[in-house]
CSV table of C-alpha atoms and ligand atoms in Angstrom, one decimal:
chain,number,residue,atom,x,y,z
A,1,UNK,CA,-13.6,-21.5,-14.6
A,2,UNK,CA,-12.3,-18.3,-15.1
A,3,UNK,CA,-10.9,-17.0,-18.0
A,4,UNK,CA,-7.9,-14.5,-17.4
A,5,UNK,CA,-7.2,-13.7,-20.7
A,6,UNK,CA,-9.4,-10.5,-21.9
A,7,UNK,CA,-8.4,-9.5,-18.5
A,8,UNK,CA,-4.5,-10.1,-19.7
A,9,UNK,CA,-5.2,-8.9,-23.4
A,10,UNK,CA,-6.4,-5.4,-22.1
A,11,UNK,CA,-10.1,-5.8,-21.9
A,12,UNK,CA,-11.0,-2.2,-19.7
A,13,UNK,CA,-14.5,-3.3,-18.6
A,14,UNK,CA,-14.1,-6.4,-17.4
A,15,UNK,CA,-11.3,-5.2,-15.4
A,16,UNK,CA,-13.6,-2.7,-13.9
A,17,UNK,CA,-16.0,-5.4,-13.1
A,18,UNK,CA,-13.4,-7.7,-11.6
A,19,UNK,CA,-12.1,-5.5,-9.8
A,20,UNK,CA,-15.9,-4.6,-7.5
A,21,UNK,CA,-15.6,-8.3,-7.3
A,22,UNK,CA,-12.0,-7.9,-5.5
A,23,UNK,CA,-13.4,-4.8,-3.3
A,24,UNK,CA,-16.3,-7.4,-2.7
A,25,UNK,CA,-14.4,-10.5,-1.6
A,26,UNK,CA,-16.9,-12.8,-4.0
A,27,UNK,CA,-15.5,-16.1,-4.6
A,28,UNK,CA,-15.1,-14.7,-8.4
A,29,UNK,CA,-12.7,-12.7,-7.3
A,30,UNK,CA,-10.6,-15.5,-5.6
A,31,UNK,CA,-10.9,-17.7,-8.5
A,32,UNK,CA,-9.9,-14.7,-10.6
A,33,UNK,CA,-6.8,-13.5,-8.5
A,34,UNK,CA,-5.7,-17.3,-8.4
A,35,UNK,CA,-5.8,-17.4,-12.3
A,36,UNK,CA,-4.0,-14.2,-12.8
A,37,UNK,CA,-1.3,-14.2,-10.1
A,38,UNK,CA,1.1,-16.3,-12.3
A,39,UNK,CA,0.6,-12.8,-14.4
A,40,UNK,CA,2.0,-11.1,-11.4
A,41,UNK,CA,5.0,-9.7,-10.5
A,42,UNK,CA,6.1,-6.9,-13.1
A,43,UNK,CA,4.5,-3.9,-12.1
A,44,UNK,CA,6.1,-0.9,-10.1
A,45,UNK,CA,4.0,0.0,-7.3
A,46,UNK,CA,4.6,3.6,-6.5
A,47,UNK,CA,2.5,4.6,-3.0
A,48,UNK,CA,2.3,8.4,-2.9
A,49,UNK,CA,1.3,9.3,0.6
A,50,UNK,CA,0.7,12.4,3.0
A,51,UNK,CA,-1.5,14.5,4.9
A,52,UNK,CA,-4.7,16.0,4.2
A,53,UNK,CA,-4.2,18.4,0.9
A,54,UNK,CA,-0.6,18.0,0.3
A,55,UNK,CA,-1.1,18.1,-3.3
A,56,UNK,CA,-1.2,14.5,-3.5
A,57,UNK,CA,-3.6,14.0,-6.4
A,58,UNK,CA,-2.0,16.9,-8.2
A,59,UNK,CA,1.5,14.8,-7.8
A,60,UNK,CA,-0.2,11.6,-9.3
A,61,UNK,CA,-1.8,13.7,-12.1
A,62,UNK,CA,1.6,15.2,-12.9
A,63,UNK,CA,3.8,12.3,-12.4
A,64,UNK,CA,1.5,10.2,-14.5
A,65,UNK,CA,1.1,12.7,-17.5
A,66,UNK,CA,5.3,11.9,-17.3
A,67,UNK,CA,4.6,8.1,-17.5
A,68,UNK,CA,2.5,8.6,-20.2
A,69,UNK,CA,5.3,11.0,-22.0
A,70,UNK,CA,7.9,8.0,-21.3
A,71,UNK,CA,5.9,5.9,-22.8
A,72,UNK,CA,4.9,4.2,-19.6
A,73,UNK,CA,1.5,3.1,-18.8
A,74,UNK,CA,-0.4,3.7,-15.5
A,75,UNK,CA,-3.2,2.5,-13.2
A,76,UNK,CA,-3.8,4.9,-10.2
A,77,UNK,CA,-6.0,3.4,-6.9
A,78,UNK,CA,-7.1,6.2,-5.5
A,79,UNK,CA,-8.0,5.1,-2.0
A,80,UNK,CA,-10.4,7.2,0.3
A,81,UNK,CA,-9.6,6.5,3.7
A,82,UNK,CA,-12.6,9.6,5.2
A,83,UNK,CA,-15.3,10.5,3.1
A,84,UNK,CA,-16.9,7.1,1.5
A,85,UNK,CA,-19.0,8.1,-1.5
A,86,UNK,CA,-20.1,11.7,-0.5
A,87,UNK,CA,-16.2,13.5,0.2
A,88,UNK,CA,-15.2,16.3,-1.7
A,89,UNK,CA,-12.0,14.6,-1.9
A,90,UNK,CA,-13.3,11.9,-4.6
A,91,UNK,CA,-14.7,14.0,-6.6
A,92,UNK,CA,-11.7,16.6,-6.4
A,93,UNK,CA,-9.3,13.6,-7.5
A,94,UNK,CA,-11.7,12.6,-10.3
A,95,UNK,CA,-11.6,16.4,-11.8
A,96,UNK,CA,-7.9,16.8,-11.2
A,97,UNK,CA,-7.2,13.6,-12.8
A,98,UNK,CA,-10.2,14.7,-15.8
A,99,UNK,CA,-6.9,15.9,-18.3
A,100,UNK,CA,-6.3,11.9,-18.3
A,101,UNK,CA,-9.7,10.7,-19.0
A,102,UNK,CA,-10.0,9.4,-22.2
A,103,UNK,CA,-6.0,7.6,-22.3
A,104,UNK,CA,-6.0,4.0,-23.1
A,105,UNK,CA,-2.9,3.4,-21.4
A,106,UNK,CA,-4.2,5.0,-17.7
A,107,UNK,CA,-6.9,3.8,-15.6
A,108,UNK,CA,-8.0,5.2,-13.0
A,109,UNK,CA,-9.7,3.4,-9.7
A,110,UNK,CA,-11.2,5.3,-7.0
A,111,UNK,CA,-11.7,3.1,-3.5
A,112,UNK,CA,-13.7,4.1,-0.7
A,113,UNK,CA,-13.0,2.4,2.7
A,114,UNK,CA,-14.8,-0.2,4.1
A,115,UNK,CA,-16.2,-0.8,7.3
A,116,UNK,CA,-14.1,-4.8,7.8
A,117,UNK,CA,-11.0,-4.2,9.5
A,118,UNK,CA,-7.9,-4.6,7.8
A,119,UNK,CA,-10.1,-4.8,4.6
A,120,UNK,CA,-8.5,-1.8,3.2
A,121,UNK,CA,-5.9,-2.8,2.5
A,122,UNK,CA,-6.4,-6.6,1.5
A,123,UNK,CA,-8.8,-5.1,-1.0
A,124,UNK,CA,-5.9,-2.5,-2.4
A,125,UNK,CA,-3.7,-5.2,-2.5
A,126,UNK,CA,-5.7,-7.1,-4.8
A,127,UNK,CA,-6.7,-4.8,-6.7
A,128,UNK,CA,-2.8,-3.9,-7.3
A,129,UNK,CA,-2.6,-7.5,-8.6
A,130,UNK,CA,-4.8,-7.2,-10.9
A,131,UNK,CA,-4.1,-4.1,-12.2
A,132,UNK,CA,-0.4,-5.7,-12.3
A,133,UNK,CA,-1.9,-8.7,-14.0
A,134,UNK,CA,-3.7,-6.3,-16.2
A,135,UNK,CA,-0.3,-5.2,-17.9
A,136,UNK,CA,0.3,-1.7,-16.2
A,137,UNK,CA,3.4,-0.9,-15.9
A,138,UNK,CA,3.2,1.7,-13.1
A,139,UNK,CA,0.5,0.9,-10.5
A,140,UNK,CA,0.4,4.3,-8.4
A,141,UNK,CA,-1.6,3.8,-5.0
A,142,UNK,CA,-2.5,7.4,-3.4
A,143,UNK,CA,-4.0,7.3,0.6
A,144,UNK,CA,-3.8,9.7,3.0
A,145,UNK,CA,-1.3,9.2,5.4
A,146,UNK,CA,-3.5,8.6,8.5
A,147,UNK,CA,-3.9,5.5,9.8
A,148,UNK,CA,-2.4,2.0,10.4
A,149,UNK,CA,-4.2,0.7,6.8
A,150,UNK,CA,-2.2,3.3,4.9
A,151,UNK,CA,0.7,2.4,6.0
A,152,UNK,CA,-0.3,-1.4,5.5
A,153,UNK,CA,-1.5,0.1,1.8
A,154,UNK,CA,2.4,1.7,1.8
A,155,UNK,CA,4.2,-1.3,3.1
A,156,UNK,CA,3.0,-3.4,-0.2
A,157,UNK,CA,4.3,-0.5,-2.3
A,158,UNK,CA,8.1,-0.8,-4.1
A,159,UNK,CA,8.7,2.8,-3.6
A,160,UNK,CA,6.5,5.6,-1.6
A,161,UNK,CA,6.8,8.8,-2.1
A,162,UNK,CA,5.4,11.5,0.9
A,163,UNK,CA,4.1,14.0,0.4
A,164,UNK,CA,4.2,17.2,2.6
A,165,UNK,CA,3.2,21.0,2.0
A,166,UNK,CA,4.6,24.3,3.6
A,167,UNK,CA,2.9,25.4,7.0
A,168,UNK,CA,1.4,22.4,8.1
A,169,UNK,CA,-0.2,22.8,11.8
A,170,UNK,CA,0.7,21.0,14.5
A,171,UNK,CA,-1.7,18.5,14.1
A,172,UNK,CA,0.0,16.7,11.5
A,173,UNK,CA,3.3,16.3,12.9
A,174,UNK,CA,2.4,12.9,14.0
A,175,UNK,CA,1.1,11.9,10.6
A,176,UNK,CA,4.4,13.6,9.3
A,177,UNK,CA,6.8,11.5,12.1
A,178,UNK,CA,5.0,8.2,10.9
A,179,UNK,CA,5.3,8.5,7.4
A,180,UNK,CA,8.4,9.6,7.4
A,181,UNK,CA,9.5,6.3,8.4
A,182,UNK,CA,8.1,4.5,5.1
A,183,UNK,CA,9.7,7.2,2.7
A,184,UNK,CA,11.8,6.4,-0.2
A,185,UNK,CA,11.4,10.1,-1.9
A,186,UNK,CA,10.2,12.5,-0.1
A,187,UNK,CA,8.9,15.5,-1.9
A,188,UNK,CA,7.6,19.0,-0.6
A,189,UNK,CA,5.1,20.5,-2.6
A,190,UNK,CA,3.4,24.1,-2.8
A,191,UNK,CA,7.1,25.0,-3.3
A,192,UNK,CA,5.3,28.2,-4.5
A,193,UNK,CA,3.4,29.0,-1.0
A,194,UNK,CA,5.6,30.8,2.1
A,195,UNK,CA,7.5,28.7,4.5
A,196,UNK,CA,9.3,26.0,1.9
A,197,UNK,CA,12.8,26.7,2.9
A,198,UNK,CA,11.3,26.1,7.0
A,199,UNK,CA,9.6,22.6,5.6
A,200,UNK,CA,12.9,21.7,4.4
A,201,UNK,CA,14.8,22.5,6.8
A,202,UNK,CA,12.6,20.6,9.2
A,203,UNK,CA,12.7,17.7,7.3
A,204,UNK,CA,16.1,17.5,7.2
A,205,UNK,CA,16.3,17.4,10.2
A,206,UNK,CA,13.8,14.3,11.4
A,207,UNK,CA,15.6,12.8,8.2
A,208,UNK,CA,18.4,12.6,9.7
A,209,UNK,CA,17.2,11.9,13.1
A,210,UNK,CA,14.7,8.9,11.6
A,211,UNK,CA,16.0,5.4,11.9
A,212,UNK,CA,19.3,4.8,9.1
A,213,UNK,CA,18.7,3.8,5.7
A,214,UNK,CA,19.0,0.3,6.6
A,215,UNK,CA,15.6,0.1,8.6
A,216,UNK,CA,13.6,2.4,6.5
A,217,UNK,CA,15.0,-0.2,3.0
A,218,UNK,CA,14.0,-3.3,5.4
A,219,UNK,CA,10.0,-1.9,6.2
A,220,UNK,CA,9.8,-4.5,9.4
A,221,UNK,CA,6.6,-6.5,8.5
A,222,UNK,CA,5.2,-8.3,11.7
A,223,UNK,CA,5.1,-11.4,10.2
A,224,UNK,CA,6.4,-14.1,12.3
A,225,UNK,CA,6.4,-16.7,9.7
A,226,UNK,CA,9.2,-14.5,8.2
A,227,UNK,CA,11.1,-14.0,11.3
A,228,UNK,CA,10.9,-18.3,12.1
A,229,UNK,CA,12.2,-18.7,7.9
A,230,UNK,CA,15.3,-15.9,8.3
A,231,UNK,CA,16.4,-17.3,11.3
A,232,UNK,CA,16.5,-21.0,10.3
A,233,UNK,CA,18.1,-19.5,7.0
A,234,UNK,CA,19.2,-15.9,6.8
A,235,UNK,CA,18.6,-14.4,3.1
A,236,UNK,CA,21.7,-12.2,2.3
A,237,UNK,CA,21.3,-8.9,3.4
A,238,UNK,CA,21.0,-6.1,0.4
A,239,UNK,CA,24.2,-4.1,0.1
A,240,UNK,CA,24.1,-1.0,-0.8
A,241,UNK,CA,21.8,1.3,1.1
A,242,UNK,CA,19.0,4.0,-0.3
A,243,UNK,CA,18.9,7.8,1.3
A,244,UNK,CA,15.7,9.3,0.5
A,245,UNK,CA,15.8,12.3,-1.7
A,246,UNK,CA,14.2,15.3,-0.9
A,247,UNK,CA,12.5,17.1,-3.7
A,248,UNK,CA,10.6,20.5,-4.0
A,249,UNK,CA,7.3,20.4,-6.6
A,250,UNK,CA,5.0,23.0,-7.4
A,251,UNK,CA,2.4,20.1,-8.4
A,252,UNK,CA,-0.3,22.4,-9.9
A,253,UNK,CA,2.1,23.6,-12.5
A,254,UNK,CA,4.2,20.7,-13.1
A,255,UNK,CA,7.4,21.9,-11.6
A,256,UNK,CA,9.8,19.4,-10.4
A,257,UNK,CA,7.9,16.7,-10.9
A,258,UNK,CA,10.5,15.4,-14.1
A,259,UNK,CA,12.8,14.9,-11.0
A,260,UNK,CA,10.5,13.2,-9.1
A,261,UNK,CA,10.1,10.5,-11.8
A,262,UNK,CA,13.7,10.5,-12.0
A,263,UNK,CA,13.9,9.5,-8.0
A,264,UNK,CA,11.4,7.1,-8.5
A,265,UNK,CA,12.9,5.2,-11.0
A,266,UNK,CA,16.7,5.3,-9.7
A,267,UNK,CA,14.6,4.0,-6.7
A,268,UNK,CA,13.7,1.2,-9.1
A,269,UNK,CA,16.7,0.4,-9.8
A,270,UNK,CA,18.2,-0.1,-6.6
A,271,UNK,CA,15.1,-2.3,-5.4
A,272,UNK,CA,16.2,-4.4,-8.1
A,273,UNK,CA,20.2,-3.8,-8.2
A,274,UNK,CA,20.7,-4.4,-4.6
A,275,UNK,CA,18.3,-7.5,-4.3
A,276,UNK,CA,16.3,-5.6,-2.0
A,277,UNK,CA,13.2,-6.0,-4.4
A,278,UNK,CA,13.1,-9.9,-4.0
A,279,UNK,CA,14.2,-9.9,-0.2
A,280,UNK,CA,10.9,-7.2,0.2
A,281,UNK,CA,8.7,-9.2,-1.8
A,282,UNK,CA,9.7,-12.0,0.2
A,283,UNK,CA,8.6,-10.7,3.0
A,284,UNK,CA,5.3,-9.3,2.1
A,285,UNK,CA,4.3,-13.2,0.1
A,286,UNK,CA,5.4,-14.1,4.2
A,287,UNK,CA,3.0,-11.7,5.6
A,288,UNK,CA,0.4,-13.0,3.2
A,289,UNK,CA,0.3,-16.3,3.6
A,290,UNK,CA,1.0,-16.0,7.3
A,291,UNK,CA,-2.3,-13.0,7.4
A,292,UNK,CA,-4.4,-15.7,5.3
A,293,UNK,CA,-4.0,-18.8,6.9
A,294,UNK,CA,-4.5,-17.2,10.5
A,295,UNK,CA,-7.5,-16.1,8.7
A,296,UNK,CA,-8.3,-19.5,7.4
A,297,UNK,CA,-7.9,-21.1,10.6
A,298,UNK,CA,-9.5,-18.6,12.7
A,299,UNK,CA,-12.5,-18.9,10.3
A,300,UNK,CA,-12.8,-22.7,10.8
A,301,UNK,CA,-12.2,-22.7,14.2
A,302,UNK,CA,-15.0,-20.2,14.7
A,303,UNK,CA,-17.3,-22.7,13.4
A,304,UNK,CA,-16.5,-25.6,14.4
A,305,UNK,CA,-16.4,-24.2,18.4
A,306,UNK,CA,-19.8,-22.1,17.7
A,307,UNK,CA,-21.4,-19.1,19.5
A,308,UNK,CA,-23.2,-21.3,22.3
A,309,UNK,CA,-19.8,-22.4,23.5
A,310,UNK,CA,-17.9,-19.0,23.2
A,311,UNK,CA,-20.6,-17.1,25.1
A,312,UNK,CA,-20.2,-20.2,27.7
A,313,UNK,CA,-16.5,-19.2,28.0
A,314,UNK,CA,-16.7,-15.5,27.7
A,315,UNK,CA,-18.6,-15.7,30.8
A,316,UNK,CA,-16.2,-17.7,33.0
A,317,UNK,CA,-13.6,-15.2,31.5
A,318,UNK,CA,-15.7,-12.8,33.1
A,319,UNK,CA,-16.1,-14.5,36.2
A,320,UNK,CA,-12.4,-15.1,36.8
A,321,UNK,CA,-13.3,-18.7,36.7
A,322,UNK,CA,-11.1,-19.5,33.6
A,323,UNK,CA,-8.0,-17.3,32.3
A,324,UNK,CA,-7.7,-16.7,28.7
A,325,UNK,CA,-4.1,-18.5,28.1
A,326,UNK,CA,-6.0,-21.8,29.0
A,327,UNK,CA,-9.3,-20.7,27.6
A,328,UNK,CA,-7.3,-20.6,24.4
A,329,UNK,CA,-5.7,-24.2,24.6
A,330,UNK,CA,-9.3,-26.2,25.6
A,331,UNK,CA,-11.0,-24.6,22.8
A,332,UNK,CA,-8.3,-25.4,20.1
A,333,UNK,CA,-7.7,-28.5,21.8
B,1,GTP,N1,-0.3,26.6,-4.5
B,1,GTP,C1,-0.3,25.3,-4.8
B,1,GTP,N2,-1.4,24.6,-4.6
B,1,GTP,C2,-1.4,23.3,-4.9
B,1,GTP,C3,-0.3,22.7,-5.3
B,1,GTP,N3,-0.5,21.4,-5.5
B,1,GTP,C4,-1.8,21.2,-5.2
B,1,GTP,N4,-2.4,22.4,-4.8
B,1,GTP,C5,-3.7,22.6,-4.4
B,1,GTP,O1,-4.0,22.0,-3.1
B,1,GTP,C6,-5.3,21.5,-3.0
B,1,GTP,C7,-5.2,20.0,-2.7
B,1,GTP,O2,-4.6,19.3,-3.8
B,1,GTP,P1,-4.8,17.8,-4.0
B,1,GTP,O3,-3.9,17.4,-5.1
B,1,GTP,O4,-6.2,17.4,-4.0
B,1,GTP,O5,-4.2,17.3,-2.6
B,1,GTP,P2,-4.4,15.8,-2.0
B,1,GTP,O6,-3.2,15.6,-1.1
B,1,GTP,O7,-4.6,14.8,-3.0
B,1,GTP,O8,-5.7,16.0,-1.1
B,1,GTP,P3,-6.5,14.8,-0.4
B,1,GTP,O9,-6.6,13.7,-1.3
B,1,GTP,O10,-7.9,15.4,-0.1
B,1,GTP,O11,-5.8,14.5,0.9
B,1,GTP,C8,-5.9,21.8,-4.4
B,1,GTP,O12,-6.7,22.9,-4.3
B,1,GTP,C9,-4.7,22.0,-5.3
B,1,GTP,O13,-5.1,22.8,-6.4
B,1,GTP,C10,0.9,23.5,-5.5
B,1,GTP,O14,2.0,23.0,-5.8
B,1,GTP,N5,0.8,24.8,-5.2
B,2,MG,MG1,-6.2,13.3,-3.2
């Protein structure tokens, strides 16, 4: 059996340990996440996100040195969507982040991503519980802004923040149209580099073109086990509605960060004000158990119909001797 209590009094190491068990899917690690999630359920999880060099890490560096000045304390998942192991980007984060080294109440866990899709974020997840489990009471999640698993990794978040910079190229303006979506505060940084008042403006602009506060408070989750639940018995919607601040930071020095912590936690307080924080986490426990029992079921389907009979199927697929939509019913038939 395991025993979640070092793990709830504070114990660092064995929270390390546990949580390359999590990142490794062992059966530990299920046994350990069962045990702990009654422990669940009072940490804030802040997602900073953004392009390539925004001057995310330097946010999270700040932002957390503020935590800590509150009295707060913080666990930061630095997850690595590009350069597993080798990047420059790890080792960047790990000597920005050096001035925290060394603080009991921050810990500090880099991720890199692994090759199982969808396993990203699962594993982040996880590790958020734990970390919540743990007794942080920030648990700050930074990815880069790329790809469908960071905005899984944002969707599990409270609040996100993005995070964009002066003079971004074209290139990014699709990362920037995506993310915008999932903001809650939205920050520009390099406030000291040309072109802030041209970021702003821009921004302002999609802002107000994006989808209304409504959507953007309500992140649509595709679970379907949700939508079956709300419509047999709607939850009451949340009242009052959130408009995303935008806030200029000079990261590197500090600047404007107080009012970023400021955003973040009036954020907070409306999750938790308007109700929207139990209808969200509602949702996302939907999306969870509907994500692991397809999981389950797929898993003991596969072997119970075994590779022999797939290939044998595949191939009439291939033939045209079979269509999938009835392929589908014989073999769960
Ligand atoms: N001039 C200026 N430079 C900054 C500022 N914030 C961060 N930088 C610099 O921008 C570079 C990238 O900063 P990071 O904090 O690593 O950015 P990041 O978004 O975490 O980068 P990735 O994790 O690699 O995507 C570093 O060289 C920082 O020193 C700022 O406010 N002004
Ligand atoms: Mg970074």
């Amino acid at each position: 059996m395991f025993d979640p209590a070092p793990i709830l009094s504070g114990d660092r190491r064995l929270l390390a340990r546990l949580l390359t068990q999590i990142e490794n899917t062992t059966p530990l690690a299920d046994e350990a996440l069962a045990a702990l999630y009654p422990h669940t359920g009072r940490a804030h999880l802040i997602g900073v996100t953004g392009a390539p060099g925004t001057g995310k890490s330097s946010l999270v560096n700040e932002l957390t040195k503020a935590y800590r000045r509150a009295g707060r304390t913080v666990a930061i998942i630095a997850v690595d969507p590009t350069s597993p192991f080798t990047g420059g980007a790890l080792l960047g984060d790990r000597i920005r982040m050096r001035d925290l080294a060394g603080d009991a109440g921050v810990f500090i866990r880099s991720m890199a991503s692994r090759g199982a899709l969808g396993g990203l974020a699962r594993a982040t997840a996880d590790i958020a519980k734990a970390l919540d489990a743990a007794g942080f009471d920030k648990v700050i999640v930074e990815t880069v802004g790329a790809g469908q698993s960071e905005v899984d990794i944002a969707r599990m978040a409270h609040t996100t923040i993005v995070v964009e910079a002066p003079g971004l190229g074209d290139d990014v303006q699709g990362i920037k149209a995506g993310i915008l979506e999932i903001a809650d505060v939205l920050v520009v940084n390099k406030a000291d580099q040309p072109g802030v008042e041209a970021a702003l403006r821009a921004l302002r602009v999609s802002l107000e073109l994006a989808s209304p506060p409504t959507a953007r408070a309500w992140r649509d989750l595709p679970s379907q086990l949700h939508h079956h639940l709300a419509q047999a018995r709607p939850l009451p919607q949340a009242e009052a509605h959130w408009t995303p601040p935008l806030l200029q930071t000079v990261a590197v020095e500090g600047q404007g960060v107080p009012a970023v912590l400021e955003a973040v936690e009036q954020h907070r307080a409306y999750l938790h004000e308007s109700g929207a924080l139990r209808q969200r986490e509602r949702e996302r426990l939907a999306y969870e158990l509907e994500a692991r029992v397809r999981d389950a079921l797929f898993a003991s389907w596969l072997v119970r119909v075994g590779h022999r009979q797939l290939d044998h199927i595949l191939d009439k697929l291939q033939k045209r001797e079979l269509d999938p939509h009835t392929a589908a019913r014989q073999l769960i038939g």
